[in-house]
Amino acid sequence: MAGAVRGARPGRRHRPGAGRRAGRAARPARRRPPGARARLGAAPRRGDPAGAAALPELRIAHPDAVHPLLRRLGAADADRDTLLDAPALHAAVERSVDDAEAGLDTTPAARAVLALLDTPGAAPDPRFGALALTDEDGRPARADELVLPDAAVRDLLDPDAPVGVLGPEWADVPRDALVAAGVLDRFTVVAFDPDVLHDAEHYPGDGDPPPAVRDLDLVADDRWPAALALLAGDRDTRAALLTGYTAWWLSRHVRLGGRLAGTWRLRSATGLAGLYDEVGALPGVDDAVLAAVGVRDRVVVDGPDEVTELLDRLADPARTVTGEVAAAAYSALAAAVADGRVDLDDVDPPDRVRTVTGSVAPTDRAVVLDAPWVLPALDALPAVPGGPDPAALAELLDVPLASDRVAGTARGTGTPGPWTADPEVVLALAALGETAPPGRLHRHDELVVDLDDGATVTVPAWPGRGDDWHAADPLRALVAALALRRRVRMLG
């Protein structure tokens, strides 16, 4: 990454505190009312953090002046935690960049604060993100607006990200201290905080959101494969990205191959083959991570935009989509309409539809196949697979049901008898774990149906009066009867 970059492209947030420095400087620092503690400050302890004397705001008593009377008058021991919690120190940190830009030497104070923060494995402490350090050009900069020269995330950052590179004069400071002050190294998990997390005010989650990964908006669009591998390789960031705000944010912003993650499918998601392109292999990134960031593992329809997108994909003649995949997609669409997730007024019917054969046909010529036994009688009419709720799908597509277009009566009575009189039917029922349908089965050598429009067709199966069925092929009749029974159960 080149030197410190100051501009931020539209829509990209600044690092915490960026752009707010002037406002903070304009606010008067909060100070405690004058009193013994304010005047006498802290009594030093053995092993005081190095450099604390460089922070006059802390008012640390000289060791030779320490007396039990100081504690009786309200002075506190100057241990690490006490010093880091001191409001006077926080105020000094907040104005430190302004002091540096005004020409004051803030380096001793910054080193003293870093010495206090130097704890192995310390997480960034947002109270010290405003600490004045310098970038590689020697310019003053907030700690949380800088990245370590060898940071794992440095090569992942967008060139327009408001982040500079830490100057070489800080090379002797322990890495843990710099990270605790907010200097970027790796991705960091923090408590959910809309002031720290990009777009967090729009997060729709309920209750107490889980911890989240910060600074994701600084990643360049073409560096997401490497960024996801880095996130997936760390236990804490991986746990955060699989749920909550982090998964929500990533699903809205991650780009793979220049496209949103939601335009791809997992290799294992064969039920989406043709509708969505298969995502390529990403080293270090498994399916659980890909699914969490939005790569599709199934059909998801939760609103009108998703309905429109899926209808467009089904209608695209450039896509090779099988009838089986189309049937599953149309079933999901119908379910979204039936249970109220989608209002028909918010969706325009498509101009083309995908048929049971996988071909694409104009909507004004098609029917929704609500009865499988009708298919042989449709002749050249394109049939859309109706699924469990063909009526809801017909409404969505603004297409008639096949049974409304093709109706008729079986010619002759055939040879009536129980379903179980046919050995193949008995074997099929046993294999399926089903009981025989109600009514009788009428066997025909050839089954001819007289259609209501005056035409005749020869079909393998056709419903008769009541629960009876006519069949030249008993197994086809069984499939039709069981499908009808299952639909009645689902809708009832």
Short mmCIF file of C-alpha atoms in Angstrom, two decimals:
data_model
loop_
_atom_site.label_atom_id
_atom_site.label_comp_id
_atom_site.label_asym_id
_atom_site.label_seq_id
_atom_site.Cartn_x
_atom_site.Cartn_y
_atom_site.Cartn_z
CA MET A 1 0.00 0.00 0.00
CA ALA A 2 1.21 3.45 -0.81
CA GLY A 3 1.66 6.12 1.81
CA ALA A 4 -1.09 7.49 3.99
CA VAL A 5 -4.29 7.90 2.04
CA ARG A 6 -6.60 10.63 3.21
CA GLY A 7 -9.53 10.70 0.78
CA ALA A 8 -12.58 8.48 1.21
CA ARG A 9 -14.74 7.49 -1.75
CA PRO A 10 -18.47 8.25 -1.53
CA GLY A 11 -20.41 5.92 0.73
CA ARG A 12 -17.34 4.73 2.61
CA ARG A 13 -17.15 5.59 6.28
CA HIS A 14 -14.12 7.03 7.95
CA ARG A 15 -12.30 5.13 10.65
CA PRO A 16 -13.70 5.85 14.13
CA GLY A 17 -13.03 9.47 14.94
CA ALA A 18 -12.09 10.50 11.39
CA GLY A 19 -13.81 13.73 10.45
CA ARG A 20 -14.87 14.31 14.06
CA ARG A 21 -11.61 15.68 15.37
CA ALA A 22 -12.61 19.32 15.02
CA GLY A 23 -15.91 18.73 16.77
CA ARG A 24 -14.24 16.98 19.66
CA ALA A 25 -11.63 19.70 19.99
CA ALA A 26 -14.35 22.33 20.13
CA ARG A 27 -16.04 20.68 23.09
CA PRO A 28 -14.72 21.67 26.53
CA ALA A 29 -13.07 18.79 28.34
CA ARG A 30 -15.10 17.38 31.21
CA ARG A 31 -13.27 17.94 34.49
CA ARG A 32 -14.08 16.96 38.03
CA PRO A 33 -14.91 19.73 40.48
CA PRO A 34 -11.81 21.02 42.27
CA GLY A 35 -11.02 18.99 45.35
CA ALA A 36 -8.35 17.09 47.16
CA ARG A 37 -8.24 14.30 44.54
CA ALA A 38 -7.99 16.76 41.67
CA ARG A 39 -5.27 18.76 43.36
CA LEU A 40 -3.21 15.93 44.79
CA GLY A 41 -3.66 13.45 41.90
CA ALA A 42 -2.20 9.94 42.27
CA ALA A 43 0.37 8.53 44.58
CA PRO A 44 2.99 6.51 42.66
CA ARG A 45 3.40 2.80 43.31
CA ARG A 46 6.47 0.66 42.95
CA GLY A 47 6.84 -0.45 39.34
CA ASP A 48 4.93 2.49 37.87
CA PRO A 49 4.54 2.23 34.08
CA ALA A 50 7.50 3.80 32.37
CA GLY A 51 7.01 7.30 31.10
CA ALA A 52 3.99 8.22 33.22
CA ALA A 53 5.82 11.38 34.24
CA ALA A 54 5.46 12.56 30.62
CA LEU A 55 1.74 12.98 31.27
CA PRO A 56 1.40 16.10 33.44
CA GLU A 57 -2.39 15.87 33.21
CA LEU A 58 -2.25 12.90 35.58
CA ARG A 59 -0.71 15.03 38.39
CA ILE A 60 1.38 12.22 39.82
CA ALA A 61 3.05 13.11 43.08
CA HIS A 62 6.84 12.91 43.29
CA PRO A 63 7.96 9.72 45.11
CA ASP A 64 9.71 11.76 47.80
CA ALA A 65 6.42 13.53 48.58
CA VAL A 66 4.40 10.38 49.17
CA HIS A 67 2.82 10.33 52.62
CA PRO A 68 -0.15 8.44 54.11
CA LEU A 69 -1.88 11.80 54.38
CA LEU A 70 -2.16 11.89 50.59
CA ARG A 71 -4.37 8.81 50.56
CA ARG A 72 -6.44 10.17 53.43
CA LEU A 73 -7.03 13.29 51.35
CA GLY A 74 -8.23 11.22 48.37
CA ALA A 75 -5.16 10.47 46.25
CA ALA A 76 -5.27 7.14 44.38
CA ASP A 77 -2.48 4.66 43.71
CA ALA A 78 -0.98 5.27 40.28
CA ASP A 79 -1.26 1.73 38.96
CA ARG A 80 -1.82 0.97 35.28
CA ASP A 81 -5.59 0.60 35.40
CA THR A 82 -6.06 3.74 37.45
CA LEU A 83 -4.00 5.76 35.00
CA LEU A 84 -5.78 4.36 31.94
CA ASP A 85 -9.15 5.19 33.50
CA ALA A 86 -8.21 8.76 34.33
CA PRO A 87 -10.52 11.30 32.61
CA ALA A 88 -7.63 13.75 32.38
CA LEU A 89 -5.68 11.22 30.31
CA HIS A 90 -8.62 10.65 27.98
CA ALA A 91 -8.98 14.39 27.46
CA ALA A 92 -5.27 14.70 26.65
CA VAL A 93 -5.54 11.86 24.12
CA GLU A 94 -8.56 13.43 22.43
CA ARG A 95 -6.76 16.71 21.81
CA SER A 96 -3.33 15.20 21.06
CA VAL A 97 -3.57 15.42 17.27
CA ASP A 98 -4.61 19.06 17.47
CA ASP A 99 -1.70 19.68 19.82
CA ALA A 100 0.70 17.98 17.39
CA GLU A 101 -0.62 19.95 14.44
CA ALA A 102 -0.19 23.12 16.50
CA GLY A 103 3.52 22.33 16.82
CA LEU A 104 3.63 20.78 20.28
CA ASP A 105 5.83 17.73 20.84
CA THR A 106 3.34 14.98 21.67
CA THR A 107 5.76 12.08 21.20
CA PRO A 108 6.74 11.67 24.90
CA ALA A 109 3.09 11.61 25.96
CA ALA A 110 2.20 9.16 23.18
CA ARG A 111 5.01 6.83 24.21
CA ALA A 112 3.88 7.04 27.83
CA VAL A 113 0.32 6.07 26.84
CA LEU A 114 1.62 3.23 24.67
CA ALA A 115 3.68 1.97 27.61
CA LEU A 116 0.51 1.87 29.69
CA LEU A 117 -1.31 -0.01 26.94
CA ASP A 118 1.43 -2.59 26.42
CA THR A 119 -0.22 -5.83 27.47
CA PRO A 120 0.22 -9.12 25.57
CA GLY A 121 -2.76 -9.84 23.34
CA ALA A 122 -4.60 -6.65 24.29
CA ALA A 123 -7.61 -5.78 22.15
CA PRO A 124 -7.97 -2.26 20.71
CA ASP A 125 -9.20 0.15 23.37
CA PRO A 126 -11.45 2.74 21.66
CA ARG A 127 -10.67 5.27 24.39
CA PHE A 128 -7.20 5.72 22.90
CA GLY A 129 -7.93 5.66 19.17
CA ALA A 130 -7.39 9.45 19.04
CA LEU A 131 -3.81 9.15 20.31
CA ALA A 132 -1.49 11.27 18.17
CA LEU A 133 1.12 9.19 16.30
CA THR A 134 2.73 9.94 12.93
CA ASP A 135 2.41 8.37 9.52
CA GLU A 136 5.26 7.36 7.21
CA ASP A 137 5.49 10.95 5.97
CA GLY A 138 5.85 12.29 9.50
CA ARG A 139 2.40 13.84 9.63
CA PRO A 140 0.34 13.63 12.83
CA ALA A 141 -2.48 11.07 12.66
CA ARG A 142 -4.82 9.32 15.03
CA ALA A 143 -3.73 5.82 16.02
CA ASP A 144 -6.98 4.35 14.69
CA GLU A 145 -6.33 5.96 11.29
CA LEU A 146 -3.03 4.12 10.80
CA VAL A 147 -2.03 0.61 9.77
CA LEU A 148 1.13 -1.27 10.75
CA PRO A 149 3.65 -1.46 7.88
CA ASP A 150 3.56 -5.28 7.99
CA ALA A 151 -0.10 -5.64 8.97
CA ALA A 152 -1.97 -8.70 7.70
CA VAL A 153 -4.71 -6.41 6.38
CA ARG A 154 -2.50 -3.82 4.68
CA ASP A 155 -2.64 -5.36 1.20
CA LEU A 156 -6.41 -5.86 1.53
CA LEU A 157 -7.29 -2.21 2.03
CA ASP A 158 -8.95 -0.07 -0.59
CA PRO A 159 -6.62 2.63 -2.00
CA ASP A 160 -9.22 5.23 -0.99
CA ALA A 161 -9.52 3.95 2.58
CA PRO A 162 -8.88 6.76 5.12
CA VAL A 163 -5.91 4.93 6.60
CA GLY A 164 -2.22 5.83 6.57
CA VAL A 165 0.86 3.73 7.26
CA LEU A 166 2.49 4.07 10.67
CA GLY A 167 5.79 5.91 10.56
CA PRO A 168 9.14 4.12 11.15
CA GLU A 169 9.84 6.17 14.30
CA TRP A 170 7.44 3.86 16.18
CA ALA A 171 9.19 0.65 15.15
CA ASP A 172 10.59 0.13 18.65
CA VAL A 173 7.13 0.22 20.29
CA PRO A 174 5.72 -3.23 21.08
CA ARG A 175 3.15 -4.39 18.56
CA ASP A 176 0.60 -5.16 21.28
CA ALA A 177 0.72 -1.56 22.51
CA LEU A 178 0.14 -0.13 19.03
CA VAL A 179 -2.76 -2.51 18.36
CA ALA A 180 -4.30 -1.63 21.74
CA ALA A 181 -4.20 2.02 20.71
CA GLY A 182 -6.15 1.18 17.56
CA VAL A 183 -3.43 0.84 14.91
CA LEU A 184 -4.66 -1.71 12.35
CA ASP A 185 -2.98 -5.11 12.20
CA ARG A 186 -5.57 -7.84 11.71
CA PHE A 187 -9.34 -7.80 11.66
CA THR A 188 -10.68 -7.25 15.17
CA VAL A 189 -13.85 -8.40 16.91
CA VAL A 190 -15.55 -5.73 19.03
CA ALA A 191 -18.80 -5.33 20.91
CA PHE A 192 -21.65 -4.17 18.69
CA ASP A 193 -21.41 -0.37 18.49
CA PRO A 194 -23.07 1.72 15.74
CA ASP A 195 -20.39 4.39 16.26
CA VAL A 196 -17.67 1.91 15.30
CA LEU A 197 -19.31 -0.45 12.80
CA HIS A 198 -20.15 0.65 9.26
CA ASP A 199 -23.89 0.90 8.51
CA ALA A 200 -24.68 -0.63 11.91
CA GLU A 201 -27.57 1.80 12.33
CA HIS A 202 -29.33 -0.08 9.50
CA TYR A 203 -28.74 -3.56 10.92
CA PRO A 204 -32.16 -5.23 11.29
CA GLY A 205 -31.22 -7.64 14.09
CA ASP A 206 -33.31 -7.82 17.24
CA GLY A 207 -32.20 -8.06 20.85
CA ASP A 208 -28.58 -7.77 21.90
CA PRO A 209 -26.42 -8.19 18.76
CA PRO A 210 -23.39 -10.48 19.08
CA PRO A 211 -19.81 -9.18 18.77
CA ALA A 212 -18.84 -8.10 15.29
CA VAL A 213 -15.81 -7.53 13.06
CA ARG A 214 -14.89 -3.90 12.53
CA ASP A 215 -13.21 -2.13 9.57
CA LEU A 216 -14.70 -4.42 6.91
CA ASP A 217 -15.67 -1.38 4.83
CA LEU A 218 -11.98 -0.62 4.31
CA VAL A 219 -11.44 -3.74 2.17
CA ALA A 220 -10.95 -3.27 -1.58
CA ASP A 221 -13.64 -4.87 -3.75
CA ASP A 222 -11.12 -7.09 -5.55
CA ARG A 223 -9.45 -8.30 -2.35
CA TRP A 224 -12.40 -10.10 -0.76
CA PRO A 225 -11.18 -13.66 -1.46
CA ALA A 226 -8.02 -12.98 0.56
CA ALA A 227 -9.96 -11.03 3.19
CA LEU A 228 -12.40 -13.91 3.69
CA ALA A 229 -9.52 -16.35 4.06
CA LEU A 230 -7.99 -14.12 6.74
CA LEU A 231 -11.32 -13.84 8.54
CA ALA A 232 -11.97 -17.58 8.32
CA GLY A 233 -8.49 -18.44 9.61
CA ASP A 234 -8.91 -16.76 12.98
CA ARG A 235 -11.17 -18.38 15.58
CA ASP A 236 -12.71 -15.14 16.85
CA THR A 237 -13.33 -13.46 13.50
CA ARG A 238 -14.66 -16.69 12.01
CA ALA A 239 -17.20 -17.05 14.81
CA ALA A 240 -18.30 -13.44 14.31
CA LEU A 241 -18.67 -13.65 10.53
CA LEU A 242 -20.99 -16.65 10.67
CA THR A 243 -23.82 -14.72 12.31
CA GLY A 244 -25.24 -11.37 13.32
CA TYR A 245 -24.16 -7.99 11.99
CA THR A 246 -20.96 -9.30 10.38
CA ALA A 247 -22.74 -11.88 8.23
CA TRP A 248 -25.42 -9.30 7.38
CA TRP A 249 -22.85 -6.70 6.35
CA LEU A 250 -20.73 -9.13 4.35
CA SER A 251 -23.76 -10.43 2.44
CA ARG A 252 -24.45 -6.86 1.30
CA HIS A 253 -20.91 -5.87 0.35
CA VAL A 254 -18.64 -8.82 -0.48
CA ARG A 255 -17.64 -8.99 -4.15
CA LEU A 256 -16.45 -12.23 -5.74
CA GLY A 257 -15.35 -12.00 -9.34
CA GLY A 258 -16.66 -8.45 -9.38
CA ARG A 259 -20.18 -9.54 -8.41
CA LEU A 260 -22.14 -9.65 -5.16
CA ALA A 261 -21.85 -12.94 -3.30
CA GLY A 262 -25.59 -13.53 -3.71
CA THR A 263 -25.21 -13.93 -7.47
CA TRP A 264 -23.21 -17.14 -6.96
CA ARG A 265 -24.11 -20.60 -5.65
CA LEU A 266 -22.14 -23.17 -3.73
CA ARG A 267 -20.77 -26.08 -5.70
CA SER A 268 -22.83 -28.38 -3.50
CA ALA A 269 -26.06 -26.46 -4.24
CA THR A 270 -26.98 -28.51 -7.31
CA GLY A 271 -30.63 -27.55 -6.84
CA LEU A 272 -29.66 -24.08 -8.11
CA ALA A 273 -27.68 -25.29 -11.15
CA GLY A 274 -28.27 -23.01 -14.09
CA LEU A 275 -30.07 -20.37 -12.08
CA TYR A 276 -26.86 -19.22 -10.40
CA ASP A 277 -23.26 -19.67 -11.47
CA GLU A 278 -21.07 -21.90 -9.35
CA VAL A 279 -18.57 -19.97 -7.26
CA GLY A 280 -14.96 -20.87 -7.88
CA ALA A 281 -12.70 -22.41 -5.25
CA LEU A 282 -11.32 -19.86 -2.78
CA PRO A 283 -8.27 -21.07 -0.82
CA GLY A 284 -8.90 -21.01 2.91
CA VAL A 285 -12.64 -20.34 2.55
CA ASP A 286 -15.10 -23.18 3.18
CA ASP A 287 -18.78 -23.53 2.32
CA ALA A 288 -19.96 -22.40 5.75
CA VAL A 289 -18.16 -19.08 5.33
CA LEU A 290 -19.36 -18.66 1.74
CA ALA A 291 -22.96 -19.33 2.75
CA ALA A 292 -22.68 -16.87 5.65
CA VAL A 293 -21.54 -14.06 3.35
CA GLY A 294 -24.39 -14.63 0.92
CA VAL A 295 -23.30 -17.28 -1.60
CA ARG A 296 -26.50 -19.23 -2.22
CA ASP A 297 -26.99 -22.73 -0.90
CA ARG A 298 -30.74 -22.86 -1.58
CA VAL A 299 -33.59 -20.81 -3.00
CA VAL A 300 -34.45 -17.92 -0.68
CA VAL A 301 -37.48 -15.73 -1.36
CA ASP A 302 -38.24 -13.14 1.30
CA GLY A 303 -39.40 -10.11 -0.66
CA PRO A 304 -40.44 -8.69 -4.03
CA ASP A 305 -36.90 -7.95 -5.18
CA GLU A 306 -35.87 -11.58 -4.74
CA VAL A 307 -39.03 -12.74 -6.52
CA THR A 308 -38.30 -10.49 -9.48
CA GLU A 309 -34.68 -11.63 -9.66
CA LEU A 310 -35.63 -15.31 -9.56
CA LEU A 311 -38.36 -14.87 -12.19
CA ASP A 312 -35.84 -13.11 -14.43
CA ARG A 313 -33.34 -15.92 -14.04
CA LEU A 314 -35.97 -18.55 -14.79
CA ALA A 315 -37.02 -16.61 -17.89
CA ASP A 316 -33.48 -16.10 -19.22
CA PRO A 317 -33.07 -18.28 -22.36
CA ALA A 318 -29.30 -18.00 -22.05
CA ARG A 319 -29.44 -20.10 -18.86
CA THR A 320 -29.66 -23.89 -18.95
CA VAL A 321 -32.15 -24.82 -16.25
CA THR A 322 -33.69 -28.27 -15.95
CA GLY A 323 -37.37 -28.83 -15.31
CA GLU A 324 -36.50 -30.24 -11.88
CA VAL A 325 -34.63 -27.09 -10.84
CA ALA A 326 -37.40 -24.92 -12.28
CA ALA A 327 -40.03 -26.87 -10.35
CA ALA A 328 -38.23 -26.30 -7.04
CA ALA A 329 -37.79 -22.59 -7.77
CA TYR A 330 -41.43 -22.10 -8.75
CA SER A 331 -42.54 -23.99 -5.64
CA ALA A 332 -40.53 -21.58 -3.47
CA LEU A 333 -42.07 -18.62 -5.28
CA ALA A 334 -45.59 -19.98 -4.82
CA ALA A 335 -44.94 -20.57 -1.11
CA ALA A 336 -43.80 -16.95 -0.68
CA VAL A 337 -47.07 -15.76 -2.23
CA ALA A 338 -49.24 -18.18 -0.28
CA ASP A 339 -47.83 -17.31 3.15
CA GLY A 340 -47.88 -13.56 2.58
CA ARG A 341 -44.15 -12.86 2.31
CA VAL A 342 -44.79 -11.36 -1.11
CA ASP A 343 -47.65 -9.12 -2.19
CA LEU A 344 -48.68 -9.68 -5.82
CA ASP A 345 -49.12 -5.92 -6.23
CA ASP A 346 -45.37 -5.51 -5.73
CA VAL A 347 -44.35 -7.91 -8.52
CA ASP A 348 -44.86 -7.66 -12.28
CA PRO A 349 -45.66 -10.95 -14.08
CA PRO A 350 -42.80 -12.14 -16.29
CA ASP A 351 -42.90 -12.14 -20.09
CA ARG A 352 -41.41 -15.64 -20.28
CA VAL A 353 -41.52 -18.75 -18.11
CA ARG A 354 -39.53 -21.97 -17.72
CA THR A 355 -41.42 -25.15 -18.58
CA VAL A 356 -41.32 -28.72 -17.28
CA THR A 357 -38.93 -29.61 -20.10
CA GLY A 358 -36.49 -26.82 -19.18
CA SER A 359 -37.33 -24.71 -22.23
CA VAL A 360 -38.41 -21.07 -22.12
CA ALA A 361 -41.82 -20.06 -23.47
CA PRO A 362 -43.89 -16.86 -23.73
CA THR A 363 -46.17 -16.39 -20.74
CA ASP A 364 -49.25 -15.72 -22.89
CA ARG A 365 -49.04 -19.26 -24.33
CA ALA A 366 -48.28 -21.15 -21.13
CA VAL A 367 -50.30 -22.90 -18.45
CA VAL A 368 -49.43 -23.93 -14.91
CA LEU A 369 -49.49 -27.71 -14.63
CA ASP A 370 -51.72 -28.39 -11.66
CA ALA A 371 -52.61 -31.99 -12.61
CA PRO A 372 -49.87 -34.30 -13.99
CA TRP A 373 -52.40 -36.45 -15.88
CA VAL A 374 -53.29 -33.42 -18.02
CA LEU A 375 -49.78 -33.09 -19.47
CA PRO A 376 -50.28 -35.59 -22.36
CA ALA A 377 -53.43 -33.73 -23.37
CA LEU A 378 -51.80 -30.31 -23.58
CA ASP A 379 -50.44 -30.90 -27.06
CA ALA A 380 -48.22 -27.89 -27.84
CA LEU A 381 -49.17 -25.79 -24.81
CA PRO A 382 -46.03 -24.98 -22.71
CA ALA A 383 -46.51 -26.21 -19.14
CA VAL A 384 -44.93 -24.62 -16.07
CA PRO A 385 -44.40 -27.08 -13.18
CA GLY A 386 -47.09 -26.21 -10.65
CA GLY A 387 -45.65 -27.78 -7.50
CA PRO A 388 -47.61 -28.10 -4.24
CA ASP A 389 -49.58 -24.86 -4.73
CA PRO A 390 -50.24 -24.33 -8.43
CA ALA A 391 -53.04 -21.84 -7.80
CA ALA A 392 -50.68 -19.41 -6.01
CA LEU A 393 -48.11 -19.81 -8.78
CA ALA A 394 -50.75 -19.17 -11.46
CA GLU A 395 -51.64 -15.93 -9.70
CA LEU A 396 -48.00 -14.84 -9.54
CA LEU A 397 -47.32 -15.63 -13.20
CA ASP A 398 -50.77 -14.48 -14.38
CA VAL A 399 -51.09 -17.79 -16.23
CA PRO A 400 -54.14 -20.14 -16.29
CA LEU A 401 -54.18 -23.56 -14.69
CA ALA A 402 -53.84 -26.49 -17.07
CA SER A 403 -56.98 -28.15 -15.68
CA ASP A 404 -58.98 -25.04 -16.61
CA ARG A 405 -57.81 -25.28 -20.20
CA VAL A 406 -58.09 -29.05 -20.66
CA ALA A 407 -61.09 -30.94 -19.27
CA GLY A 408 -62.81 -34.07 -20.45
CA THR A 409 -64.30 -37.50 -19.70
CA ALA A 410 -62.81 -40.97 -20.04
CA ARG A 411 -64.53 -43.01 -22.81
CA GLY A 412 -66.01 -46.24 -21.49
CA THR A 413 -65.91 -47.82 -18.06
CA GLY A 414 -62.96 -50.16 -18.55
CA THR A 415 -62.55 -53.02 -16.10
CA PRO A 416 -63.14 -51.72 -12.56
CA GLY A 417 -61.47 -53.23 -9.51
CA PRO A 418 -59.45 -52.42 -6.38
CA TRP A 419 -56.07 -50.76 -6.72
CA THR A 420 -54.39 -53.68 -4.99
CA ALA A 421 -55.55 -56.09 -7.68
CA ASP A 422 -52.53 -54.94 -9.71
CA PRO A 423 -49.21 -56.50 -8.48
CA GLU A 424 -47.16 -53.53 -9.71
CA VAL A 425 -49.35 -51.17 -7.72
CA VAL A 426 -48.94 -53.30 -4.59
CA LEU A 427 -45.14 -53.30 -4.95
CA ALA A 428 -45.04 -49.55 -5.58
CA LEU A 429 -47.18 -48.81 -2.51
CA ALA A 430 -44.91 -50.95 -0.34
CA ALA A 431 -41.80 -49.23 -1.67
CA LEU A 432 -43.31 -45.79 -1.07
CA GLY A 433 -44.77 -46.65 2.33
CA GLU A 434 -48.18 -45.47 1.14
CA THR A 435 -51.67 -46.91 1.39
CA ALA A 436 -53.85 -47.43 -1.66
CA PRO A 437 -55.84 -44.40 -2.84
CA PRO A 438 -59.60 -44.42 -2.23
CA GLY A 439 -61.98 -45.45 -4.95
CA ARG A 440 -61.55 -48.01 -7.72
CA LEU A 441 -59.13 -48.38 -10.61
CA HIS A 442 -60.68 -48.86 -14.08
CA ARG A 443 -58.26 -50.73 -16.36
CA HIS A 444 -58.26 -49.89 -20.12
CA ASP A 445 -56.23 -51.40 -22.92
CA GLU A 446 -56.27 -47.94 -24.48
CA LEU A 447 -57.61 -44.92 -22.61
CA VAL A 448 -59.32 -42.32 -24.79
CA VAL A 449 -60.58 -39.04 -23.30
CA ASP A 450 -63.25 -36.91 -24.96
CA LEU A 451 -62.29 -33.30 -24.27
CA ASP A 452 -64.88 -30.63 -23.64
CA ASP A 453 -63.73 -28.70 -26.72
CA GLY A 454 -64.67 -31.64 -28.95
CA ALA A 455 -61.19 -33.06 -29.41
CA THR A 456 -60.04 -36.50 -28.27
CA VAL A 457 -56.73 -37.57 -26.77
CA THR A 458 -55.15 -40.84 -25.74
CA VAL A 459 -53.63 -40.68 -22.28
CA PRO A 460 -52.13 -43.14 -19.73
CA ALA A 461 -54.39 -42.05 -16.82
CA TRP A 462 -57.42 -39.85 -16.14
CA PRO A 463 -59.64 -39.17 -13.12
CA GLY A 464 -63.16 -40.55 -13.16
CA ARG A 465 -66.21 -39.92 -11.03
CA GLY A 466 -65.67 -39.41 -7.30
CA ASP A 467 -62.41 -41.06 -6.24
CA ASP A 468 -62.21 -43.46 -9.19
CA TRP A 469 -59.40 -43.45 -11.74
CA HIS A 470 -59.12 -44.74 -15.30
CA ALA A 471 -55.79 -46.06 -16.51
CA ALA A 472 -54.04 -47.77 -19.38
CA ASP A 473 -50.93 -47.54 -17.18
CA PRO A 474 -51.84 -48.24 -13.52
CA LEU A 475 -48.53 -46.92 -12.19
CA ARG A 476 -49.09 -43.56 -13.92
CA ALA A 477 -52.56 -43.45 -12.38
CA LEU A 478 -51.08 -44.25 -8.96
CA VAL A 479 -48.55 -41.44 -9.23
CA ALA A 480 -51.31 -39.00 -10.19
CA ALA A 481 -53.61 -40.14 -7.38
CA LEU A 482 -50.86 -39.96 -4.74
CA ALA A 483 -49.77 -36.52 -5.97
CA LEU A 484 -53.35 -35.28 -5.68
CA ARG A 485 -53.67 -36.73 -2.16
CA ARG A 486 -50.40 -35.14 -1.06
CA ARG A 487 -51.46 -31.72 -2.37
CA VAL A 488 -54.79 -31.96 -0.55
CA ARG A 489 -52.92 -32.77 2.65
CA MET A 490 -50.51 -29.85 2.23
CA LEU A 491 -53.20 -27.32 1.43
CA GLY A 492 -55.65 -28.67 4.00
#
